[in-house]
Amino acid sequence: MKIMVTGGTGYIGSHTAIELIQAGHEVEILDNLFNSKESVLDKIAEIAGTRPVFYNCDLLDYAKVLEIFQNGKYDVVLHFAGLKAVGESVEQPVRYYENNITGTVNLLKAMQETGVSKIIFSSSATVYGDAGAILSEDSETGHGITNPYGQTKFMIEQILRDICVADSTFSATVLRYFNPVGNHPSGLIGEDPNGRPNNLMPIVMKVATGEIPELSIFGNDYPTEDGTCKRDYIHVVDLAKGHLAALEHMKPGFVPYNLGTGKATSVIEMVKAFEEAAGRPLPHKFAERRAGDLPELCANPAKAEKELGWKAEFTVADAMRDTLKFLGKE
Ligand code: NAD
Ligand code: UFG
């Protein structure tokens, strides 16, 4: 298939592009390089053998997006492009709504205009808001979302539902990621955000390299075994393979899947796993709770296993090993 990957030079998009190319698909990438580097394309080529055609394009530039789609004749779109920093979205809501919502609407318009009726969308466990600690696809969405970033994911899901109502041939597969971690085992590509990171693993990486003196663990008085928050950390290569499985099983309608492992790990356990893999301590301290954090979030991944035949295979220890390999190659 000929596949347009928006946000394909980013962290999850680049790992997915590799899996798609290795499975024999033709991949083109559109990205404005806001949070990624063009050199990732060479790394994709080194690993997968083909350098994807690249368009340096902002989804907000509708005329350019339309032109790319008119020339591209894509079978399907994998839509990763978006801004994703939760805290920043609270400070800059208009920017987040414009980039994520208007950008997606532009993409959907270009798809409609050029007869592309299949999209796989990068959603997030954040759409479940405060629905509970263990989440299935039929858990409630949209209630208790605490930030504009999460709202954009929920709103885009709603837009996709509406399109599927209007057009019974349209396929919208929505992948709700839990916490992506790790890197490609080659060590050639990995999570490499521009600017100061917000998520746990990019911060752990910067502590490991000495760029940040120590990790602040946000809260150790949560109702969990060791008092720190628990999350479902999924290796990014498992996540990427989940997209391939989803692509192979696409069907008309709005179809959500959780992509997670079904196992929750605490922040302290993550620190220990890193220390074990690295063979040295990771400087850390306990700090105040971070606003909006829930004690525990974990996927029930049964639907993806049953319908897609996909299951996460890597462990947190694998993710730490690959992270160290990526750091060594930097
Ligand atoms: P990333 O920032 O590494 O990749 C996103 C890419 O989109 C970047 O390369 C960025 O330059 C590009 N982009 C942003 N706005 C754009 C625009 N207007 N036009 C063109 N390109 C644009 O992030 P990621 O971690 O790879 O995340 C990919 C997707 O998965 C995002 O939609 C994100 O919200 C979602 N997601 C990520 C996580 C996570 O923890 N990483 C969790 C759940 C969902
Ligand atoms: N954490 C720390 N110190 C840090 C950074 C994070 O202790 O410096 C802790 C957090 O408190 C949390 C855990 O590490 O308990 C994971 O935090 P992340 O910021 O890495 O991830 P979140 O679970 O908060 O958020 C992630 C994605 C969001 C998505 C959400 C859905 O980043 O995009 O999952 O559940 F919306």
Coordinates of C-alpha atoms and ligand atoms in Angstrom, one line a residue:
M1 CA 0.0 0.0 0.0
K2 CA 1.0 3.6 -0.5
I3 CA 1.0 5.2 2.9
M4 CA 1.2 8.8 4.0
V5 CA 2.7 9.1 7.5
T6 CA 2.1 12.5 9.1
G7 CA 4.5 13.2 11.9
G8 CA 6.7 10.4 10.5
T9 CA 10.0 11.9 11.5
G10 CA 8.8 12.0 15.2
Y11 CA 9.4 9.4 17.8
I12 CA 6.5 7.0 17.2
G13 CA 6.0 7.8 13.5
S14 CA 9.7 7.0 12.6
H15 CA 9.6 3.6 14.4
T16 CA 6.3 2.8 12.6
A17 CA 7.7 3.9 9.2
I18 CA 10.4 1.3 9.7
E19 CA 7.9 -1.5 10.3
L20 CA 5.8 -0.4 7.3
I21 CA 8.8 -0.3 4.9
Q22 CA 10.0 -3.6 6.2
A23 CA 6.6 -5.1 5.6
G24 CA 6.8 -4.0 1.9
H25 CA 4.7 -0.8 2.0
E26 CA 5.6 2.5 0.2
V27 CA 5.9 5.2 2.8
E28 CA 5.8 9.0 2.4
I29 CA 6.3 11.3 5.3
L30 CA 4.9 14.8 6.0
D31 CA 6.3 16.7 9.0
N32 CA 7.0 20.3 9.8
L33 CA 10.1 19.3 11.8
F34 CA 8.8 21.2 14.8
N35 CA 9.7 18.4 17.1
S36 CA 12.0 16.2 15.0
K37 CA 15.0 16.2 12.7
E38 CA 15.3 15.6 9.0
S39 CA 18.3 13.4 9.6
V40 CA 15.9 10.7 11.0
L41 CA 15.1 9.9 7.3
D42 CA 18.7 8.7 6.8
K43 CA 18.4 6.5 9.9
I44 CA 15.2 5.0 8.6
A45 CA 16.9 4.3 5.3
E46 CA 19.9 2.7 7.2
I47 CA 17.6 0.4 9.1
A48 CA 14.8 -0.4 6.6
G49 CA 16.7 0.0 3.3
T50 CA 14.5 2.8 1.8
R51 CA 14.5 6.5 2.4
P52 CA 10.9 7.7 2.5
V53 CA 9.8 10.6 0.3
F54 CA 9.7 13.6 2.6
Y55 CA 7.5 16.7 2.6
N56 CA 8.6 19.5 4.9
C57 CA 5.0 20.7 5.4
D58 CA 2.8 22.1 8.2
L59 CA -0.7 20.6 8.3
L60 CA -1.9 24.2 8.9
D61 CA -0.9 25.0 5.3
Y62 CA -3.9 23.5 3.6
A63 CA -3.0 24.5 0.1
K64 CA 0.3 22.6 0.4
V65 CA -1.2 19.6 2.1
L66 CA -3.8 19.4 -0.7
E67 CA -1.2 19.6 -3.4
I68 CA 0.8 16.7 -1.7
F69 CA -2.4 14.6 -1.6
Q70 CA -3.3 15.4 -5.2
N71 CA 0.1 14.1 -6.3
G72 CA 0.3 11.3 -3.8
K73 CA -2.7 9.0 -4.5
Y74 CA -2.4 7.4 -1.0
D75 CA -4.3 4.3 0.0
V76 CA -4.2 5.1 3.7
V77 CA -3.0 7.8 6.2
L78 CA -1.3 7.2 9.5
H79 CA -1.7 10.4 11.4
F80 CA 0.9 11.0 14.1
A81 CA 1.5 14.8 13.6
G82 CA 0.5 16.9 16.6
L83 CA 1.8 18.7 19.7
K84 CA 1.8 16.5 22.8
A85 CA 3.2 18.4 25.8
V86 CA 0.4 18.2 28.4
G87 CA 1.7 21.1 30.6
E88 CA 2.4 23.4 27.6
S89 CA -1.2 22.8 26.3
V90 CA -2.6 24.2 29.6
E91 CA -0.5 27.3 29.1
Q92 CA -1.1 27.7 25.3
P93 CA -4.6 26.2 24.6
V94 CA -5.3 28.1 21.4
R95 CA -2.0 26.9 19.9
Y96 CA -2.8 23.3 20.8
Y97 CA -6.4 23.5 19.5
E98 CA -5.2 25.2 16.3
N99 CA -2.3 22.8 15.6
N100 CA -4.0 19.5 16.5
I101 CA -7.6 20.2 15.5
T102 CA -7.2 22.5 12.5
G103 CA -4.2 20.5 11.4
T104 CA -6.4 17.3 11.5
V105 CA -9.3 18.9 9.8
N106 CA -7.0 20.1 7.0
L107 CA -5.7 16.6 6.6
L108 CA -9.2 15.1 6.6
K109 CA -10.3 17.7 4.0
A110 CA -7.4 16.8 1.7
M111 CA -8.2 13.1 2.2
Q112 CA -11.8 13.7 1.2
E113 CA -10.8 15.9 -1.7
T114 CA -8.6 13.1 -3.1
G115 CA -10.7 10.1 -2.2
V116 CA -8.6 8.7 0.7
S117 CA -11.0 7.0 3.1
K118 CA -8.8 5.2 5.5
I119 CA -7.0 6.7 8.5
I120 CA -5.2 5.4 11.5
F121 CA -5.1 8.0 14.3
S122 CA -2.6 8.3 17.2
S123 CA -4.9 8.8 20.1
S124 CA -4.0 8.4 23.8
A125 CA -5.2 6.8 27.0
T126 CA -5.8 10.3 28.1
V127 CA -9.2 10.2 26.4
Y128 CA -10.4 7.9 29.2
G129 CA -10.0 10.9 31.6
D130 CA -10.9 9.6 35.1
A131 CA -12.7 6.5 33.9
G132 CA -10.6 4.2 36.2
A133 CA -7.3 2.4 36.6
I134 CA -7.7 -0.4 34.1
L135 CA -9.2 0.7 30.8
S136 CA -11.0 -1.1 28.1
E137 CA -12.2 0.3 24.8
D138 CA -15.7 0.4 26.1
S139 CA -14.7 2.4 29.2
E140 CA -16.2 5.9 29.2
T141 CA -14.2 8.6 27.3
G142 CA -14.3 12.4 27.5
H143 CA -15.1 12.7 31.3
G144 CA -12.4 14.2 33.6
I145 CA -9.9 15.1 30.9
T146 CA -7.7 17.7 32.7
N147 CA -5.9 19.5 29.8
P148 CA -6.3 20.9 26.3
Y149 CA -3.9 18.3 24.8
G150 CA -6.2 15.5 26.0
Q151 CA -9.3 17.4 24.8
T152 CA -7.8 17.6 21.3
K153 CA -7.4 13.8 21.2
F154 CA -11.0 13.3 22.4
M155 CA -12.3 15.9 19.9
I156 CA -10.5 14.4 17.0
E157 CA -12.0 11.0 18.0
Q158 CA -15.4 12.6 17.9
I159 CA -14.7 14.2 14.4
L160 CA -13.7 10.7 13.2
R161 CA -16.9 9.2 14.6
D162 CA -19.0 11.8 12.8
I163 CA -17.3 11.1 9.5
C164 CA -18.0 7.4 9.9
V165 CA -21.7 8.2 10.5
A166 CA -21.8 10.4 7.4
D167 CA -19.8 8.0 5.2
S168 CA -20.3 4.2 5.8
T169 CA -17.3 3.4 3.7
F170 CA -14.8 5.5 5.8
S171 CA -12.4 3.6 8.1
A172 CA -11.1 5.3 11.2
T173 CA -8.9 3.1 13.3
V174 CA -8.1 4.9 16.5
L175 CA -5.1 3.6 18.5
R176 CA -5.1 4.7 22.1
Y177 CA -1.5 4.5 23.2
F178 CA -0.5 4.1 26.8
N179 CA 3.1 5.2 27.7
P180 CA 5.5 4.6 24.9
V181 CA 9.1 4.0 25.9
G182 CA 12.4 2.6 24.5
N183 CA 14.0 2.9 21.1
H184 CA 14.8 0.9 18.1
P185 CA 17.1 -2.0 19.1
S186 CA 19.6 -0.8 16.5
G187 CA 20.2 2.3 18.7
L188 CA 20.0 4.4 15.5
I189 CA 16.8 6.2 16.2
G190 CA 14.9 7.0 19.4
E191 CA 13.1 9.6 21.4
D192 CA 14.9 12.8 20.7
P193 CA 12.6 15.8 21.4
N194 CA 13.6 19.3 20.6
G195 CA 13.7 21.4 23.8
R196 CA 13.2 20.4 27.4
P197 CA 11.3 17.1 27.7
N198 CA 8.3 16.5 30.0
N199 CA 7.9 12.8 30.0
L200 CA 9.6 10.4 32.3
M201 CA 11.9 8.5 30.0
P202 CA 13.4 11.5 28.0
I203 CA 14.1 13.1 31.4
V204 CA 15.7 9.8 32.7
M205 CA 17.9 9.9 29.6
K206 CA 19.0 13.5 30.2
V207 CA 19.8 12.6 33.9
A208 CA 21.8 9.6 32.6
T209 CA 23.8 11.9 30.3
G210 CA 24.3 14.6 33.0
E211 CA 22.2 17.2 31.2
I212 CA 19.7 17.2 34.1
P213 CA 21.3 16.7 37.5
E214 CA 18.6 14.4 39.0
L215 CA 15.1 13.0 38.4
S216 CA 12.3 14.5 40.5
I217 CA 9.9 11.7 41.2
F218 CA 6.5 13.4 41.4
G219 CA 4.9 12.2 44.6
N220 CA 5.6 9.1 46.8
D221 CA 2.3 9.2 48.8
Y222 CA 0.0 7.7 46.1
P223 CA -2.1 4.7 47.0
T224 CA 0.2 2.2 45.2
E225 CA 2.6 -0.4 46.6
D226 CA 5.6 1.9 46.8
G227 CA 3.7 5.2 46.8
T228 CA 4.7 6.3 43.2
C229 CA 2.4 6.4 40.2
K230 CA 2.0 3.4 38.0
R231 CA 1.7 3.4 34.2
D232 CA 1.5 0.9 31.4
Y233 CA 4.9 1.4 29.6
I234 CA 4.9 0.0 26.1
H235 CA 8.1 -0.5 24.0
V236 CA 7.8 1.8 20.9
V237 CA 8.7 -1.1 18.6
D238 CA 5.7 -3.1 20.0
L239 CA 3.6 0.1 19.4
A240 CA 4.9 0.4 15.9
K241 CA 4.1 -3.3 15.2
G242 CA 0.6 -2.6 16.5
H243 CA 0.1 -0.1 13.7
L244 CA 1.0 -2.7 11.1
A245 CA -1.5 -5.1 12.6
A246 CA -4.1 -2.4 12.7
L247 CA -3.4 -1.6 9.0
E248 CA -3.8 -5.2 8.0
H249 CA -7.2 -5.4 9.8
M250 CA -8.8 -2.1 8.8
K251 CA -12.5 -2.1 8.4
P252 CA -15.1 0.6 7.8
G253 CA -16.4 2.5 10.9
F254 CA -14.9 4.0 14.0
V255 CA -12.8 1.3 15.6
P256 CA -10.7 2.1 18.7
Y257 CA -7.9 -0.2 20.1
N258 CA -5.8 0.2 23.3
L259 CA -2.2 -0.3 22.6
G260 CA -0.6 -1.2 26.0
T261 CA 0.9 -4.2 27.7
G262 CA -1.7 -4.8 30.5
K263 CA 1.0 -4.4 33.1
A264 CA 1.6 -1.3 35.2
T265 CA 5.0 -0.3 36.5
S266 CA 5.7 2.3 39.2
V267 CA 8.2 5.3 38.8
I268 CA 10.5 3.7 41.4
E269 CA 10.4 0.4 39.5
M270 CA 11.3 2.3 36.3
V271 CA 14.3 3.9 38.0
K272 CA 15.4 0.5 39.3
A273 CA 15.0 -1.0 35.9
F274 CA 17.2 1.7 34.4
E275 CA 19.8 1.3 37.1
E276 CA 19.9 -2.5 36.6
A277 CA 20.4 -2.1 32.8
A278 CA 23.0 0.7 33.2
G279 CA 24.8 -0.9 36.2
R280 CA 25.0 2.4 38.0
P281 CA 22.6 4.6 40.1
L282 CA 20.3 7.2 38.6
P283 CA 20.3 10.3 40.7
H284 CA 16.7 11.0 41.9
K285 CA 14.8 12.7 44.7
F286 CA 11.1 12.7 45.7
A287 CA 9.2 15.9 44.9
E288 CA 5.7 17.2 45.2
R289 CA 2.9 15.5 43.2
R290 CA 2.4 16.9 39.7
A291 CA -1.0 18.3 39.1
G292 CA -3.4 16.1 37.1
D293 CA -1.5 12.8 37.6
L294 CA -3.6 9.8 38.4
P295 CA -2.2 7.1 40.7
E296 CA -2.5 4.2 38.2
L297 CA -3.4 3.8 34.5
C298 CA -3.2 0.5 32.7
A299 CA -4.6 -0.9 29.5
N300 CA -6.7 -3.9 29.1
P301 CA -5.2 -4.9 25.7
A302 CA -7.5 -7.9 25.1
K303 CA -9.4 -6.4 22.1
A304 CA -6.2 -5.7 20.1
E305 CA -5.0 -9.3 20.9
K306 CA -8.3 -10.9 19.8
E307 CA -9.0 -8.8 16.7
L308 CA -5.6 -7.8 15.5
G309 CA -3.6 -10.8 16.7
W310 CA -1.2 -8.3 18.3
K311 CA 0.4 -8.4 21.7
A312 CA 3.2 -6.4 23.2
E313 CA 6.3 -8.6 23.5
F314 CA 9.1 -6.4 24.9
T315 CA 9.6 -5.7 28.6
V316 CA 10.5 -2.5 30.5
A317 CA 14.0 -4.1 30.8
D318 CA 14.2 -4.3 27.0
A319 CA 13.2 -0.7 26.7
M320 CA 16.0 0.3 29.2
R321 CA 18.6 -1.7 27.3
D322 CA 17.6 -0.1 24.0
T323 CA 17.5 3.4 25.5
L324 CA 21.1 2.9 26.7
K325 CA 22.1 1.7 23.3
F326 CA 20.6 4.9 21.7
L327 CA 22.4 7.1 24.3
G328 CA 25.6 5.4 23.4
K329 CA 25.2 6.1 19.7
E330 CA 24.4 9.8 20.2
Ligands
NAD1 P1 6.7 13.6 18.3 O1 6.6 15.0 18.8 O2 8.0 12.9 18.4 O3 6.1 13.4 16.8 C1 5.1 14.3 16.3 C2 5.6 14.9 15.0 O4 4.6 15.7 14.5 C3 6.8 15.7 15.2 O5 7.8 15.3 14.3 C4 6.4 17.1 14.8 O6 7.4 17.9 14.2 C5 5.2 16.9 13.9 N1 4.2 17.9 13.9 C6 3.5 18.5 14.9 N2 2.6 19.4 14.5 C7 2.7 19.4 13.1 C8 2.0 20.1 12.1 N3 1.1 21.0 12.4 N4 2.3 19.8 10.8 C9 3.2 18.8 10.5 N5 3.9 18.1 11.4 C10 3.6 18.4 12.7 O7 5.6 12.8 19.2 P2 5.4 11.2 19.3 O8 5.7 10.9 20.7 O9 6.0 10.5 18.2 O10 3.8 11.2 19.2 C11 3.1 10.9 18.0 C12 1.6 11.0 18.2 O11 1.2 10.1 19.2 C13 1.1 12.4 18.6 O12 -0.1 12.6 18.0 C14 0.9 12.2 20.1 O13 0.0 13.1 20.6 C15 0.5 10.7 20.2 N6 0.7 10.1 21.5 C16 2.0 10.2 22.0 C17 2.2 9.6 23.3 C18 3.6 9.7 23.9 O14 3.7 9.6 25.1 N7 4.7 9.8 23.1 C19 1.2 9.1 24.0 C20 -0.1 9.0 23.4 C21 -0.3 9.6 22.2
UFG2 N1 7.2 11.5 36.3 C1 8.1 11.8 37.3 N2 9.1 12.7 37.1 C2 9.2 13.3 35.9 C3 8.3 13.0 34.8 C4 7.3 12.1 35.1 O1 8.0 11.3 38.4 O2 10.1 14.2 35.7 C5 6.2 10.5 36.5 C6 4.8 11.1 36.4 O3 4.3 11.7 37.6 C7 4.0 9.8 36.0 C8 5.0 9.0 35.2 O4 6.3 9.5 35.6 O5 3.6 9.1 37.2 C9 4.8 9.0 33.7 O6 4.8 10.4 33.4 P1 4.8 10.9 31.8 O7 4.8 12.4 31.8 O8 5.9 10.2 31.2 O9 3.5 10.3 31.2 P2 2.0 10.5 31.6 O10 1.5 9.1 32.1 O11 1.8 11.6 32.5 O12 1.3 10.9 30.2 C10 1.4 10.1 29.1 C11 1.6 10.8 27.8 C12 0.4 11.7 27.5 C13 -0.9 10.9 27.6 C14 -1.0 10.2 28.9 C15 -2.2 9.3 28.9 O13 2.7 11.7 27.9 O14 0.5 12.2 26.2 O15 0.2 9.4 29.1 O16 -2.3 8.6 30.0 F1 -1.9 11.8 27.5

